[in-house]
PDB file of C-alpha atoms in Angstrom:
ATOM      1  CA  UNK A  13    -271.207-140.108 -33.646  1.00 64.00           C
ATOM      2  CA  UNK A  14    -270.226-143.471 -32.205  1.00 74.00           C
ATOM      3  CA  UNK A  15    -272.644-146.291 -33.004  1.00 83.00           C
ATOM      4  CA  UNK A  16    -275.117-146.967 -30.213  1.00 94.00           C
ATOM      5  CA  UNK A  17    -275.290-150.452 -28.725  1.00 96.00           C
ATOM      6  CA  UNK A  18    -278.983-149.844 -28.121  1.00 96.00           C
ATOM      7  CA  UNK A  19    -281.142-146.826 -28.818  1.00 96.00           C
ATOM      8  CA  UNK A  20    -284.739-146.093 -27.876  1.00 95.00           C
ATOM      9  CA  UNK A  21    -286.546-143.220 -29.553  1.00 96.00           C
ATOM     10  CA  UNK A  22    -289.864-142.081 -28.091  1.00 95.00           C
ATOM     11  CA  UNK A  23    -290.623-145.623 -26.943  1.00 96.00           C
ATOM     12  CA  UNK A  24    -294.057-146.187 -25.423  1.00 95.00           C
ATOM     13  CA  UNK A  25    -295.250-149.423 -23.819  1.00 95.00           C
ATOM     14  CA  UNK A  26    -298.936-149.789 -23.004  1.00 94.00           C
ATOM     15  CA  UNK A  27    -300.668-152.199 -20.645  1.00 93.00           C
ATOM     16  CA  UNK A  28    -304.454-152.262 -21.119  1.00 91.00           C
ATOM     17  CA  UNK A  29    -304.204-149.149 -23.293  1.00 88.00           C
ATOM     18  CA  UNK A  30    -302.440-147.270 -20.483  1.00 91.00           C
ATOM     19  CA  UNK A  31    -298.800-146.185 -20.933  1.00 91.00           C
ATOM     20  CA  UNK A  32    -296.461-147.618 -18.301  1.00 93.00           C
ATOM     21  CA  UNK A  33    -293.510-146.296 -20.324  1.00 93.00           C
ATOM     22  CA  UNK A  34    -294.277-143.072 -22.161  1.00 93.00           C
ATOM     23  CA  UNK A  35    -292.122-141.716 -25.030  1.00 94.00           C
ATOM     24  CA  UNK A  36    -288.753-142.588 -23.525  1.00 94.00           C
ATOM     25  CA  UNK A  37    -285.449-141.833 -25.250  1.00 94.00           C
ATOM     26  CA  UNK A  38    -282.340-143.811 -24.286  1.00 93.00           C
ATOM     27  CA  UNK A  39    -278.982-144.228 -26.015  1.00 94.00           C
ATOM     28  CA  UNK A  40    -276.178-146.476 -24.727  1.00 95.00           C
ATOM     29  CA  UNK A  41    -272.699-146.611 -26.251  1.00 95.00           C
ATOM     30  CA  UNK A  42    -269.625-148.648 -25.341  1.00 95.00           C
ATOM     31  CA  UNK A  43    -268.126-147.366 -22.121  1.00 94.00           C
ATOM     32  CA  UNK A  44    -271.373-145.825 -20.850  1.00 94.00           C
ATOM     33  CA  UNK A  45    -272.744-146.625 -17.417  1.00 94.00           C
ATOM     34  CA  UNK A  46    -276.320-145.399 -17.350  1.00 94.00           C
ATOM     35  CA  UNK A  47    -278.525-145.827 -14.293  1.00 93.00           C
ATOM     36  CA  UNK A  48    -282.303-145.720 -14.473  1.00 93.00           C
ATOM     37  CA  UNK A  49    -283.877-144.654 -11.199  1.00 89.00           C
ATOM     38  CA  UNK A  50    -287.482-144.160 -10.217  1.00 85.00           C
ATOM     39  CA  UNK A  51    -290.134-145.078  -7.651  1.00 84.00           C
ATOM     40  CA  UNK A  52    -291.933-148.428  -7.613  1.00 84.00           C
ATOM     41  CA  UNK A  53    -294.244-148.681 -10.600  1.00 86.00           C
ATOM     42  CA  UNK A  54    -292.207-146.181 -12.632  1.00 88.00           C
ATOM     43  CA  UNK A  55    -291.751-148.604 -15.530  1.00 91.00           C
ATOM     44  CA  UNK A  56    -288.042-149.351 -14.955  1.00 92.00           C
ATOM     45  CA  UNK A  57    -288.272-153.136 -15.245  1.00 91.00           C
ATOM     46  CA  UNK A  58    -290.710-152.905 -18.176  1.00 94.00           C
ATOM     47  CA  UNK A  59    -288.240-150.679 -20.017  1.00 94.00           C
ATOM     48  CA  UNK A  60    -285.399-153.111 -19.345  1.00 94.00           C
ATOM     49  CA  UNK A  61    -287.513-156.020 -20.607  1.00 94.00           C
ATOM     50  CA  UNK A  62    -287.954-154.117 -23.856  1.00 95.00           C
ATOM     51  CA  UNK A  63    -284.168-153.742 -24.160  1.00 95.00           C
ATOM     52  CA  UNK A  64    -283.816-157.487 -23.502  1.00 94.00           C
ATOM     53  CA  UNK A  65    -286.305-158.223 -26.264  1.00 92.00           C
ATOM     54  CA  UNK A  66    -288.927-159.868 -24.051  1.00 94.00           C
ATOM     55  CA  UNK A  67    -291.389-156.948 -23.894  1.00 95.00           C
ATOM     56  CA  UNK A  68    -292.873-155.634 -27.152  1.00 95.00           C
ATOM     57  CA  UNK A  69    -293.065-151.864 -27.517  1.00 95.00           C
ATOM     58  CA  UNK A  70    -296.342-150.188 -28.425  1.00 95.00           C
ATOM     59  CA  UNK A  71    -294.911-147.157 -30.223  1.00 95.00           C
ATOM     60  CA  UNK A  72    -291.589-145.538 -31.068  1.00 96.00           C
ATOM     61  CA  UNK A  73    -288.405-147.253 -32.246  1.00 96.00           C
ATOM     62  CA  UNK A  74    -285.878-149.556 -30.599  1.00 96.00           C
ATOM     63  CA  UNK A  75    -282.687-150.375 -32.491  1.00 96.00           C
ATOM     64  CA  UNK A  76    -279.712-152.526 -31.521  1.00 95.00           C
ATOM     65  CA  UNK A  77    -276.220-152.879 -32.931  1.00 96.00           C
ATOM     66  CA  UNK A  78    -275.832-155.851 -35.260  1.00 94.00           C
ATOM     67  CA  UNK A  79    -274.710-158.992 -33.420  1.00 94.00           C
ATOM     68  CA  UNK A  80    -275.213-157.379 -30.006  1.00 96.00           C
ATOM     69  CA  UNK A  81    -274.628-159.738 -27.063  1.00 95.00           C
ATOM     70  CA  UNK A  82    -276.390-158.825 -23.808  1.00 96.00           C
ATOM     71  CA  UNK A  83    -275.492-160.104 -20.358  1.00 95.00           C
ATOM     72  CA  UNK A  84    -278.396-159.834 -17.903  1.00 95.00           C
ATOM     73  CA  UNK A  85    -278.143-159.817 -14.106  1.00 93.00           C
ATOM     74  CA  UNK A  86    -281.588-160.262 -12.496  1.00 89.00           C
ATOM     75  CA  UNK A  87    -282.518-158.765  -9.159  1.00 83.00           C
ATOM     76  CA  UNK A  88    -282.783-162.117  -7.369  1.00 79.00           C
ATOM     77  CA  UNK A  89    -281.458-165.634  -7.703  1.00 79.00           C
ATOM     78  CA  UNK A  90    -284.475-167.888  -7.167  1.00 78.00           C
ATOM     79  CA  UNK A  91    -283.735-171.596  -6.841  1.00 78.00           C
ATOM     80  CA  UNK A  92    -285.587-174.581  -5.447  1.00 76.00           C
ATOM     81  CA  UNK A  93    -284.170-174.947  -1.930  1.00 74.00           C
ATOM     82  CA  UNK A  94    -284.154-178.762  -2.093  1.00 77.00           C
ATOM     83  CA  UNK A  95    -282.192-178.853  -5.348  1.00 81.00           C
ATOM     84  CA  UNK A  96    -278.471-179.410  -4.687  1.00 86.00           C
ATOM     85  CA  UNK A  97    -276.516-177.070  -6.935  1.00 92.00           C
ATOM     86  CA  UNK A  98    -272.854-176.077  -6.830  1.00 93.00           C
ATOM     87  CA  UNK A  99    -271.464-172.815  -8.186  1.00 95.00           C
ATOM     88  CA  UNK A 100    -269.651-174.803 -10.884  1.00 94.00           C
ATOM     89  CA  UNK A 101    -272.830-176.577 -12.001  1.00 93.00           C
ATOM     90  CA  UNK A 102    -274.826-173.321 -11.954  1.00 93.00           C
ATOM     91  CA  UNK A 103    -272.263-171.678 -14.223  1.00 94.00           C
ATOM     92  CA  UNK A 104    -272.081-174.626 -16.631  1.00 93.00           C
ATOM     93  CA  UNK A 105    -275.879-174.460 -17.042  1.00 90.00           C
ATOM     94  CA  UNK A 106    -275.239-171.224 -18.961  1.00 85.00           C
ATOM     95  CA  UNK A 107    -273.886-173.369 -21.807  1.00 86.00           C
ATOM     96  CA  UNK A 108    -270.382-171.914 -21.591  1.00 89.00           C
ATOM     97  CA  UNK A 109    -267.203-173.968 -21.324  1.00 91.00           C
ATOM     98  CA  UNK A 110    -265.554-174.789 -18.009  1.00 92.00           C
ATOM     99  CA  UNK A 111    -262.725-172.381 -18.863  1.00 93.00           C
ATOM    100  CA  UNK A 112    -265.086-169.528 -19.741  1.00 93.00           C
ATOM    101  CA  UNK A 113    -267.006-170.078 -16.499  1.00 94.00           C
ATOM    102  CA  UNK A 114    -263.844-170.184 -14.410  1.00 94.00           C
ATOM    103  CA  UNK A 115    -262.528-166.981 -16.006  1.00 94.00           C
ATOM    104  CA  UNK A 116    -265.821-165.184 -15.400  1.00 95.00           C
ATOM    105  CA  UNK A 117    -265.863-166.254 -11.736  1.00 96.00           C
ATOM    106  CA  UNK A 118    -262.280-165.001 -11.382  1.00 96.00           C
ATOM    107  CA  UNK A 119    -263.256-161.605 -12.806  1.00 95.00           C
ATOM    108  CA  UNK A 120    -265.923-161.197 -10.112  1.00 94.00           C
ATOM    109  CA  UNK A 121    -263.701-162.538  -7.330  1.00 93.00           C
ATOM    110  CA  UNK A 122    -265.590-165.734  -6.484  1.00 94.00           C
ATOM    111  CA  UNK A 123    -263.657-168.447  -8.327  1.00 93.00           C
ATOM    112  CA  UNK A 124    -262.630-169.871  -4.925  1.00 94.00           C
ATOM    113  CA  UNK A 125    -266.314-170.790  -4.409  1.00 95.00           C
ATOM    114  CA  UNK A 126    -266.403-173.149  -7.410  1.00 94.00           C
ATOM    115  CA  UNK A 127    -267.428-176.187  -5.356  1.00 93.00           C
ATOM    116  CA  UNK A 128    -269.608-174.329  -2.838  1.00 95.00           C
ATOM    117  CA  UNK A 129    -273.376-174.751  -2.695  1.00 93.00           C
ATOM    118  CA  UNK A 130    -275.228-171.850  -4.301  1.00 93.00           C
ATOM    119  CA  UNK A 131    -277.722-172.033  -1.417  1.00 90.00           C
ATOM    120  CA  UNK A 132    -275.015-171.213   1.142  1.00 90.00           C
ATOM    121  CA  UNK A 133    -273.675-168.071  -0.525  1.00 91.00           C
ATOM    122  CA  UNK A 134    -274.022-164.644   1.077  1.00 88.00           C
ATOM    123  CA  UNK A 135    -275.992-161.883  -0.638  1.00 86.00           C
ATOM    124  CA  UNK A 136    -272.827-160.335  -2.042  1.00 87.00           C
ATOM    125  CA  UNK A 137    -271.502-163.677  -3.257  1.00 91.00           C
ATOM    126  CA  UNK A 138    -274.790-164.452  -5.026  1.00 90.00           C
ATOM    127  CA  UNK A 139    -274.738-161.105  -6.827  1.00 90.00           C
ATOM    128  CA  UNK A 140    -271.147-161.720  -7.947  1.00 92.00           C
ATOM    129  CA  UNK A 141    -272.149-165.187  -9.149  1.00 94.00           C
ATOM    130  CA  UNK A 142    -275.011-163.747 -11.205  1.00 94.00           C
ATOM    131  CA  UNK A 143    -272.633-161.155 -12.604  1.00 95.00           C
ATOM    132  CA  UNK A 144    -270.127-163.892 -13.508  1.00 95.00           C
ATOM    133  CA  UNK A 145    -272.838-165.826 -15.362  1.00 95.00           C
ATOM    134  CA  UNK A 146    -273.618-162.703 -17.392  1.00 95.00           C
ATOM    135  CA  UNK A 147    -269.904-162.074 -18.059  1.00 94.00           C
ATOM    136  CA  UNK A 148    -269.400-165.613 -19.380  1.00 93.00           C
ATOM    137  CA  UNK A 149    -271.347-164.470 -22.452  1.00 89.00           C
ATOM    138  CA  UNK A 150    -268.654-161.821 -23.102  1.00 92.00           C
ATOM    139  CA  UNK A 151    -271.381-159.207 -23.502  1.00 95.00           C
ATOM    140  CA  UNK A 152    -271.309-155.940 -25.398  1.00 96.00           C
ATOM    141  CA  UNK A 153    -274.013-154.663 -23.039  1.00 97.00           C
ATOM    142  CA  UNK A 154    -274.523-155.503 -19.363  1.00 96.00           C
ATOM    143  CA  UNK A 155    -278.036-155.026 -17.986  1.00 96.00           C
ATOM    144  CA  UNK A 156    -278.319-155.101 -14.197  1.00 95.00           C
ATOM    145  CA  UNK A 157    -281.603-154.981 -12.280  1.00 92.00           C
ATOM    146  CA  UNK A 158    -280.917-153.640  -8.751  1.00 89.00           C
ATOM    147  CA  UNK A 159    -277.449-155.270  -8.615  1.00 88.00           C
ATOM    148  CA  UNK A 160    -276.854-154.302  -4.972  1.00 84.00           C
ATOM    149  CA  UNK A 161    -280.116-155.853  -3.721  1.00 81.00           C
ATOM    150  CA  UNK A 162    -279.494-157.810  -0.503  1.00 78.00           C
ATOM    151  CA  UNK A 163    -275.908-156.530  -0.168  1.00 83.00           C
ATOM    152  CA  UNK A 164    -274.829-154.396   2.813  1.00 81.00           C
ATOM    153  CA  UNK A 165    -273.682-150.796   2.299  1.00 78.00           C
ATOM    154  CA  UNK A 166    -269.933-151.468   2.154  1.00 77.00           C
ATOM    155  CA  UNK A 167    -270.490-154.530  -0.014  1.00 83.00           C
ATOM    156  CA  UNK A 168    -272.447-152.266  -2.362  1.00 84.00           C
ATOM    157  CA  UNK A 169    -269.458-149.933  -2.669  1.00 83.00           C
ATOM    158  CA  UNK A 170    -267.219-152.867  -3.604  1.00 87.00           C
ATOM    159  CA  UNK A 171    -269.808-154.204  -6.080  1.00 88.00           C
ATOM    160  CA  UNK A 172    -270.141-150.865  -7.866  1.00 88.00           C
ATOM    161  CA  UNK A 173    -266.351-150.552  -8.040  1.00 88.00           C
ATOM    162  CA  UNK A 174    -266.299-154.003  -9.651  1.00 91.00           C
ATOM    163  CA  UNK A 175    -268.945-153.008 -12.214  1.00 91.00           C
ATOM    164  CA  UNK A 176    -266.904-149.954 -13.240  1.00 91.00           C
ATOM    165  CA  UNK A 177    -263.767-152.088 -13.560  1.00 92.00           C
ATOM    166  CA  UNK A 178    -265.606-154.675 -15.656  1.00 93.00           C
ATOM    167  CA  UNK A 179    -266.902-151.904 -17.916  1.00 94.00           C
ATOM    168  CA  UNK A 180    -263.294-150.817 -18.475  1.00 93.00           C
ATOM    169  CA  UNK A 181    -262.057-154.374 -18.971  1.00 92.00           C
ATOM    170  CA  UNK A 182    -264.758-155.426 -21.432  1.00 92.00           C
ATOM    171  CA  UNK A 183    -265.275-152.016 -23.065  1.00 93.00           C
ATOM    172  CA  UNK A 184    -268.992-152.708 -22.796  1.00 96.00           C
ATOM    173  CA  UNK A 185    -272.000-150.537 -22.078  1.00 96.00           C
ATOM    174  CA  UNK A 186    -273.889-150.869 -18.804  1.00 96.00           C
ATOM    175  CA  UNK A 187    -277.522-150.181 -17.933  1.00 96.00           C
ATOM    176  CA  UNK A 188    -278.431-150.425 -14.248  1.00 94.00           C
ATOM    177  CA  UNK A 189    -281.755-150.112 -12.481  1.00 92.00           C
ATOM    178  CA  UNK A 190    -281.861-148.621  -9.002  1.00 84.00           C
ATOM    179  CA  UNK A 191    -284.504-147.053  -6.779  1.00 71.00           C
ATOM    180  CA  UNK A 192    -281.926-145.047  -4.795  1.00 67.00           C
ATOM    181  CA  UNK A 193    -279.807-142.343  -6.378  1.00 69.00           C
ATOM    182  CA  UNK A 194    -277.388-142.143  -3.452  1.00 71.00           C
ATOM    183  CA  UNK A 195    -276.339-145.785  -3.920  1.00 69.00           C
ATOM    184  CA  UNK A 196    -275.103-145.193  -7.454  1.00 73.00           C
ATOM    185  CA  UNK A 197    -273.826-141.621  -7.250  1.00 73.00           C
ATOM    186  CA  UNK A 198    -270.162-142.628  -7.580  1.00 72.00           C
ATOM    187  CA  UNK A 199    -270.768-145.590  -9.882  1.00 80.00           C
ATOM    188  CA  UNK A 200    -272.620-144.137 -12.844  1.00 87.00           C
ATOM    189  CA  UNK A 201    -271.887-141.689 -15.663  1.00 88.00           C
ATOM    190  CA  UNK A 202    -275.458-140.653 -16.344  1.00 91.00           C
ATOM    191  CA  UNK A 203    -278.766-140.958 -14.521  1.00 90.00           C
ATOM    192  CA  UNK A 204    -282.210-141.166 -16.089  1.00 91.00           C
ATOM    193  CA  UNK A 205    -285.037-140.448 -13.669  1.00 89.00           C
ATOM    194  CA  UNK A 206    -288.072-142.388 -14.857  1.00 90.00           C
ATOM    195  CA  UNK A 207    -291.670-142.105 -13.719  1.00 89.00           C
ATOM    196  CA  UNK A 208    -293.443-143.562 -16.764  1.00 88.00           C
ATOM    197  CA  UNK A 209    -291.776-140.731 -18.731  1.00 90.00           C
ATOM    198  CA  UNK A 210    -288.271-139.309 -18.353  1.00 91.00           C
ATOM    199  CA  UNK A 211    -288.574-136.691 -15.598  1.00 87.00           C
ATOM    200  CA  UNK A 212    -284.954-135.589 -15.909  1.00 83.00           C
ATOM    201  CA  UNK A 213    -281.564-136.930 -16.943  1.00 87.00           C
ATOM    202  CA  UNK A 214    -277.931-135.946 -16.606  1.00 85.00           C
ATOM    203  CA  UNK A 215    -274.917-136.255 -14.340  1.00 85.00           C
ATOM    204  CA  UNK A 216    -275.667-137.710 -10.874  1.00 80.00           C
ATOM    205  CA  UNK A 217    -274.638-134.638  -8.863  1.00 77.00           C
ATOM    206  CA  UNK A 218    -276.853-132.404 -11.020  1.00 80.00           C
ATOM    207  CA  UNK A 219    -279.877-134.696 -10.997  1.00 78.00           C
ATOM    208  CA  UNK A 220    -280.208-134.625  -7.198  1.00 73.00           C
ATOM    209  CA  UNK A 221    -281.067-130.905  -7.310  1.00 78.00           C
ATOM    210  CA  UNK A 222    -283.279-131.001 -10.388  1.00 80.00           C
ATOM    211  CA  UNK A 223    -286.810-129.737  -9.582  1.00 84.00           C
ATOM    212  CA  UNK A 224    -288.344-132.758 -11.351  1.00 78.00           C
ATOM    213  CA  UNK A 225    -286.243-135.120  -9.213  1.00 76.00           C
ATOM    214  CA  UNK A 226    -287.211-133.294  -6.014  1.00 78.00           C
ATOM    215  CA  UNK A 227    -290.879-133.383  -7.025  1.00 78.00           C
ATOM    216  CA  UNK A 228    -290.693-137.147  -7.585  1.00 72.00           C
ATOM    217  CA  UNK A 229    -288.470-138.150  -4.662  1.00 69.00           C
ATOM    218  CA  UNK A 230    -289.288-135.461  -2.117  1.00 66.00           C
ATOM    219  CA  UNK A 231    -286.025-133.616  -1.464  1.00 57.00           C
ATOM    220  CA  UNK A 232    -282.466-133.314  -2.729  1.00 52.00           C
ATOM    221  CA  UNK A 233    -280.210-136.246  -1.914  1.00 49.00           C
ATOM    222  CA  UNK A 234    -277.733-133.967  -0.162  1.00 44.00           C
ATOM    223  CA  UNK A 235    -280.381-132.818   2.335  1.00 40.00           C
ATOM    224  CA  UNK A 236    -281.380-136.300   3.425  1.00 36.00           C
ATOM    225  CA  UNK A 237    -278.105-138.182   3.070  1.00 37.00           C
ATOM    226  CA  UNK A 238    -274.404-137.506   3.405  1.00 34.00           C
ATOM    227  CA  UNK A 239    -273.138-138.714   0.041  1.00 36.00           C
ATOM    228  CA  UNK A 240    -269.508-139.658  -0.453  1.00 33.00           C
ATOM    229  CA  UNK A 241    -267.700-140.751  -3.565  1.00 37.00           C
ATOM    230  CA  UNK A 242    -265.892-143.999  -2.974  1.00 36.00           C
ATOM    231  CA  UNK A 243    -262.121-143.619  -2.819  1.00 37.00           C
ATOM    232  CA  UNK A 244    -259.815-146.280  -4.183  1.00 38.00           C
ATOM    233  CA  UNK A 245    -257.288-146.180  -1.307  1.00 43.00           C
ATOM    234  CA  UNK A 246    -258.473-149.446   0.226  1.00 44.00           C
ATOM    235  CA  UNK A 247    -260.324-152.607  -0.743  1.00 45.00           C
ATOM    236  CA  UNK A 248    -263.145-154.751   0.607  1.00 44.00           C
ATOM    237  CA  UNK A 249    -263.754-158.449   0.885  1.00 49.00           C
ATOM    238  CA  UNK A 250    -266.983-159.995  -0.401  1.00 50.00           C
ATOM    239  CA  UNK A 251    -268.785-158.986   2.792  1.00 46.00           C
ATOM    240  CA  UNK A 252    -267.750-155.338   2.564  1.00 45.00           C
ATOM    241  CA  UNK A 253    -265.073-155.368   5.270  1.00 47.00           C
ATOM    242  CA  UNK A 254    -261.951-153.282   4.648  1.00 46.00           C
ATOM    243  CA  UNK A 255    -259.006-155.624   4.074  1.00 49.00           C
ATOM    244  CA  UNK A 256    -256.247-153.246   2.917  1.00 48.00           C
ATOM    245  CA  UNK A 257    -255.339-149.584   2.631  1.00 50.00           C
ATOM    246  CA  UNK A 258    -255.934-146.616   4.913  1.00 45.00           C
ATOM    247  CA  UNK A 259    -258.476-147.876   7.446  1.00 40.00           C
ATOM    248  CA  UNK A 260    -258.987-144.562   9.222  1.00 40.00           C
ATOM    249  CA  UNK A 261    -259.815-142.749   6.024  1.00 40.00           C
ATOM    250  CA  UNK A 262    -261.816-145.742   4.770  1.00 38.00           C
ATOM    251  CA  UNK A 263    -264.086-145.481   7.791  1.00 34.00           C
ATOM    252  CA  UNK A 264    -265.249-142.058   6.680  1.00 34.00           C
ATOM    253  CA  UNK A 265    -265.236-142.595   2.956  1.00 35.00           C
ATOM    254  CA  UNK A 266    -266.299-146.120   2.038  1.00 34.00           C
ATOM    255  CA  UNK A 267    -269.960-145.754   2.975  1.00 34.00           C
ATOM    256  CA  UNK A 268    -271.827-144.068   0.167  1.00 37.00           C
ATOM    257  CA  UNK A 269    -274.494-142.786   2.502  1.00 38.00           C
ATOM    258  CA  UNK A 270    -275.354-142.309   6.140  1.00 36.00           C
ATOM    259  CA  UNK A 271    -278.868-141.736   7.386  1.00 34.00           C
TER     260      UNK A 271
END
């Protein structure tokens, strides 16, 4: 069996003697994209903090590959609004060289914003900047907390395509947190449904009809949303607009979900 980048075995994390994460198993190898979904308060962020090494576990075992480098993309970029800060300066604060920063920005498609103010970036541009900062570390494992937060639906499709491409390019593992299965259906290899414990896990299309998923989230994804896998016959700009390819087909296929 291929060595795991990170492995959790029956991990429990207690707050005030109450388990917020209860006997969770998780194994991530190179090339994996694993998405953890669950309602608010399910323990998703707590579990991720344990992987990042900033949340002690109460029971179980957590092991990491020797010399593992993790790139972390937080849910939000919070900066003091009165502090002038360019994209270039923000990247250099990571401690990486100018060349490494420039290459990382190019990989996420925002190197043309090098001199722009971070405060003036769109939601999609900010997420790509945060992703570039994580990539500058040349990580073995990417950890993303709600990476599509604040990005419109077509921008989300482009962002998830980018994450898959980066996984291929870096041959890294990816752990993502999401609260919506339909947003990551086409972007992930495996889904873990968490509600303190692992309710169910497996391939995305199977999870949506699992009785445990339906009990937690109310109804199958297919009954509440029209879910489409994103086709690669066109491309988007940073704001999600189609810029090349078959526009007629893109209109029906590039949205992952319609209410």
